[in-house]
CSV table of C-alpha atoms in Angstrom, one decimal:
chain,number,residue,atom,x,y,z
A,28,GLN,CA,52.1,46.1,-14.9
A,29,ARG,CA,53.8,42.7,-15.1
A,30,ARG,CA,50.4,40.9,-15.1
A,31,HIS,CA,49.2,43.2,-17.9
A,32,GLN,CA,52.3,42.4,-19.9
A,33,MET,CA,51.7,38.7,-19.4
A,34,LYS,CA,48.1,39.0,-20.6
A,35,LEU,CA,49.2,41.1,-23.6
A,36,ARG,CA,51.8,38.5,-24.5
A,37,LYS,CA,49.2,35.6,-24.3
A,38,THR,CA,46.8,37.5,-26.5
A,39,MET,CA,49.5,38.4,-29.0
A,40,THR,CA,50.5,34.8,-29.2
A,41,ILE,CA,46.9,33.8,-30.0
A,42,LEU,CA,46.8,36.5,-32.7
A,43,ALA,CA,50.2,35.5,-34.0
A,44,SER,CA,48.9,32.0,-34.5
A,45,LEU,CA,46.2,33.3,-36.8
A,46,LYS,CA,48.7,35.6,-38.6
A,47,THR,CA,49.5,33.3,-41.5
A,48,GLU,CA,45.9,32.6,-42.3
A,49,HIS,CA,44.9,36.2,-42.1
A,50,GLN,CA,47.9,37.4,-44.1
A,51,THR,CA,47.0,34.9,-46.8
A,52,LEU,CA,43.5,36.1,-46.7
A,53,ALA,CA,44.6,39.8,-46.9
A,54,SER,CA,46.9,39.1,-49.8
A,55,LYS,CA,44.1,37.2,-51.7
A,56,ILE,CA,41.7,40.1,-50.9
A,57,THR,CA,44.1,42.8,-52.1
A,58,SER,CA,45.2,40.9,-55.2
A,59,ASN,CA,41.6,40.1,-56.4
A,60,GLY,CA,40.2,43.6,-55.7
A,61,THR,CA,37.6,42.5,-53.0
A,62,LYS,CA,37.2,44.2,-49.7
A,63,ASN,CA,39.7,44.0,-46.8
A,64,PRO,CA,38.4,41.8,-44.0
A,65,THR,CA,36.6,43.7,-41.2
A,66,ALA,CA,37.1,43.3,-37.5
A,67,VAL,CA,35.2,44.7,-34.6
A,68,VAL,CA,37.5,45.2,-31.5
A,69,VAL,CA,35.6,46.0,-28.3
A,70,GLY,CA,37.8,47.7,-25.7
A,71,ALA,CA,40.1,49.0,-28.4
A,72,THR,CA,41.1,52.2,-26.6
A,73,ASN,CA,43.6,50.7,-24.1
A,74,GLY,CA,45.8,47.7,-23.3
A,75,ILE,CA,45.2,44.4,-24.9
A,76,GLY,CA,42.3,45.7,-27.0
A,77,LYS,CA,44.4,48.5,-28.5
A,78,GLY,CA,47.2,46.0,-29.2
A,79,CYS,CA,44.7,43.6,-30.9
A,80,ALA,CA,43.3,46.5,-33.0
A,81,LYS,CA,46.7,47.6,-34.2
A,82,THR,CA,47.8,44.0,-34.9
A,83,LEU,CA,44.6,43.4,-37.0
A,84,ALA,CA,45.2,46.6,-38.8
A,85,SER,CA,48.7,45.5,-39.6
A,86,TYR,CA,47.3,42.3,-41.1
A,87,GLY,CA,45.2,44.4,-43.5
A,88,TYR,CA,41.9,44.5,-41.6
A,89,ASN,CA,39.4,47.3,-41.6
A,90,VAL,CA,39.0,47.9,-37.8
A,91,ILE,CA,35.9,49.1,-36.2
A,92,ALA,CA,37.3,50.2,-32.8
A,93,VAL,CA,34.7,50.3,-30.0
A,94,GLY,CA,35.2,51.9,-26.6
A,95,ARG,CA,34.7,54.8,-24.4
A,96,ASN,CA,35.8,58.1,-26.0
A,97,LYS,CA,37.6,60.5,-23.7
A,98,PRO,CA,38.7,63.7,-25.4
A,99,GLY,CA,41.1,63.1,-28.2
A,100,ARG,CA,41.2,59.3,-27.7
A,101,SER,CA,39.3,58.3,-30.9
A,102,GLU,CA,41.4,60.5,-33.1
A,103,SER,CA,44.7,59.3,-31.6
A,104,LEU,CA,43.6,55.6,-31.9
A,105,LEU,CA,42.5,56.1,-35.5
A,106,LYS,CA,45.8,57.6,-36.4
A,107,GLU,CA,47.7,54.7,-34.9
A,108,LEU,CA,45.5,52.3,-36.8
A,109,ARG,CA,46.1,54.1,-40.1
A,110,ASP,CA,49.8,54.0,-39.4
A,111,ALA,CA,49.6,50.3,-38.8
A,112,GLY,CA,47.9,49.5,-42.1
A,113,GLY,CA,44.6,48.1,-43.4
A,114,GLY,CA,41.6,50.4,-43.3
A,115,PRO,CA,39.5,52.3,-43.6
A,116,HIS,CA,39.1,52.3,-39.8
A,117,GLU,CA,36.4,53.8,-37.7
A,118,PHE,CA,35.6,54.4,-34.0
A,119,ARG,CA,32.2,53.7,-32.4
A,120,THR,CA,31.6,55.1,-28.9
A,121,CYS,CA,30.2,52.6,-26.4
A,122,ASP,CA,30.3,52.4,-22.7
A,123,CYS,CA,30.1,48.6,-22.1
A,124,PHE,CA,28.8,49.2,-18.5
A,125,SER,CA,25.5,50.0,-20.3
A,126,LEU,CA,23.8,47.1,-22.0
A,127,LYS,CA,21.5,49.7,-23.7
A,128,GLU,CA,24.6,51.3,-25.3
A,129,VAL,CA,26.0,47.8,-26.2
A,130,LYS,CA,22.7,47.0,-28.0
A,131,GLU,CA,22.7,50.3,-29.8
A,132,CYS,CA,26.3,50.0,-30.9
A,133,ALA,CA,26.0,46.4,-32.0
A,134,SER,CA,22.8,47.1,-33.8
A,135,SER,CA,24.3,50.0,-35.7
A,136,ILE,CA,27.3,48.0,-36.8
A,137,THR,CA,25.0,45.2,-38.0
A,138,ALA,CA,22.9,47.7,-39.9
A,139,ASP,CA,25.9,49.3,-41.5
A,140,TYR,CA,27.9,46.1,-42.3
A,141,GLY,CA,25.2,43.5,-43.1
A,142,ALA,CA,25.0,44.8,-46.7
A,143,LYS,CA,28.8,45.4,-47.0
A,144,GLY,CA,29.9,41.8,-46.8
A,145,GLY,CA,29.5,41.4,-43.0
A,146,ILE,CA,32.2,41.2,-40.3
A,147,ASP,CA,35.0,38.7,-40.4
A,148,ALA,CA,36.2,39.0,-36.7
A,149,LEU,CA,34.9,40.0,-33.4
A,150,VAL,CA,37.5,40.6,-30.6
A,151,MET,CA,36.2,41.5,-27.1
A,152,THR,CA,38.6,42.7,-24.5
A,153,GLN,CA,36.5,45.1,-22.4
A,154,GLY,CA,37.0,44.5,-18.7
A,155,MET,CA,38.4,45.7,-15.4
A,156,ALA,CA,40.8,44.4,-12.9
A,157,THR,CA,39.1,44.6,-9.5
A,158,ILE,CA,38.1,42.4,-6.6
A,159,GLN,CA,35.4,44.8,-5.3
A,160,GLY,CA,32.0,43.4,-4.4
A,161,PHE,CA,28.7,44.2,-6.1
A,162,THR,CA,29.1,47.7,-7.8
A,163,PRO,CA,25.9,48.7,-9.6
A,164,THR,CA,25.9,50.2,-13.1
A,165,LYS,CA,23.3,52.9,-13.9
A,166,GLU,CA,21.1,50.0,-15.1
A,167,GLY,CA,21.4,48.2,-11.7
A,168,ASN,CA,23.6,45.3,-12.9
A,169,ASP,CA,27.0,44.5,-11.4
A,170,GLU,CA,29.9,46.3,-13.3
A,171,LYS,CA,32.1,43.2,-13.5
A,172,LEU,CA,29.4,40.9,-14.7
A,173,THR,CA,28.2,43.4,-17.2
A,174,LEU,CA,31.7,43.9,-18.7
A,175,HIS,CA,33.0,40.4,-18.6
A,176,VAL,CA,29.8,38.4,-19.3
A,177,TRP,CA,26.7,40.2,-20.4
A,178,SER,CA,28.2,42.8,-22.7
A,179,ARG,CA,30.2,40.1,-24.4
A,180,ALA,CA,27.2,37.8,-24.9
A,181,ALA,CA,25.2,40.8,-26.2
A,182,PHE,CA,27.9,41.8,-28.7
A,183,ALA,CA,28.3,38.2,-29.9
A,184,GLY,CA,24.6,37.6,-30.2
A,185,LEU,CA,23.7,40.9,-31.8
A,186,LEU,CA,26.7,40.8,-34.3
A,187,LEU,CA,26.0,37.1,-35.2
A,188,PRO,CA,24.0,38.1,-38.4
A,189,SER,CA,26.9,40.2,-39.6
A,190,LEU,CA,29.4,37.5,-38.7
A,191,LEU,CA,27.4,35.0,-40.7
A,192,ALA,CA,27.2,37.4,-43.6
A,193,SER,CA,31.0,37.4,-43.8
A,194,SER,CA,31.9,37.5,-47.5
A,195,SER,CA,35.4,36.0,-46.9
A,196,SER,CA,35.9,33.1,-49.2
A,197,THR,CA,39.0,31.8,-47.5
A,198,SER,CA,38.1,31.6,-43.8
A,199,ARG,CA,35.2,31.5,-41.4
A,200,PRO,CA,34.4,34.4,-39.1
A,201,VAL,CA,36.3,34.5,-35.8
A,202,VAL,CA,35.1,35.5,-32.3
A,203,LEU,CA,37.8,36.0,-29.6
A,204,SER,CA,37.0,36.9,-26.0
A,205,VAL,CA,40.0,37.9,-23.9
A,206,LEU,CA,39.5,37.6,-20.2
A,207,SER,CA,42.0,37.7,-17.3
A,208,GLY,CA,44.0,34.7,-18.4
A,209,GLY,CA,44.0,33.1,-14.9
A,210,ILE,CA,45.4,36.0,-13.0
A,211,HIS,CA,42.4,36.3,-10.7
A,212,SER,CA,41.1,33.5,-8.4
A,213,THR,CA,37.6,32.2,-8.6
A,214,TYR,CA,34.9,33.8,-6.5
A,215,THR,CA,34.3,31.3,-3.7
A,216,LYS,CA,30.7,32.4,-2.9
A,217,TYR,CA,29.4,32.0,-6.5
A,218,ALA,CA,27.0,29.2,-5.6
A,219,THR,CA,25.2,31.4,-3.0
A,220,ASP,CA,25.8,34.8,-4.5
A,221,PRO,CA,25.9,34.7,-8.3
A,222,GLU,CA,25.1,38.4,-8.7
A,223,LEU,CA,28.0,39.4,-6.4
A,224,LYS,CA,25.7,41.2,-4.0
């Protein structure tokens, strides 16, 4: 619990450092009638990701929340985002343990937002806190590497066209990847076992 709070504080500090720029952007956007900035937040259903999504909504962003959807979760999250501000908000279901689902989700966002002025921010917080060894996904990859490395690289790469299409005239698109913040130690056998088998 304490580690989670420390990670959340660090992430909120980073987001707060961007607050002035984004509030200025939001005020320019709302005053000149153009669209609110759009942010994709992966891992938005819990913890740091949920905090990031709500903070971005409060800054005036349209939030595309991405995560696993347990019963009632998307509705509850969308209500919290609406209450925070910004919008419109939406939820996209994606299990980031599956690179196939990651590709489908990112491709659908690119298809939907490429013509709408692109995406202004990508925040990736999907992850898990574990020290278990190799644990295969349904696709045969390691769960930890899939969440912390491969799904993030896939989202960033697949959403790049939408990020480059950002119609923001006051700032460049932002990509933020939140990891463990130094809480876990390094894997000492990486050189001989990079796939964690």
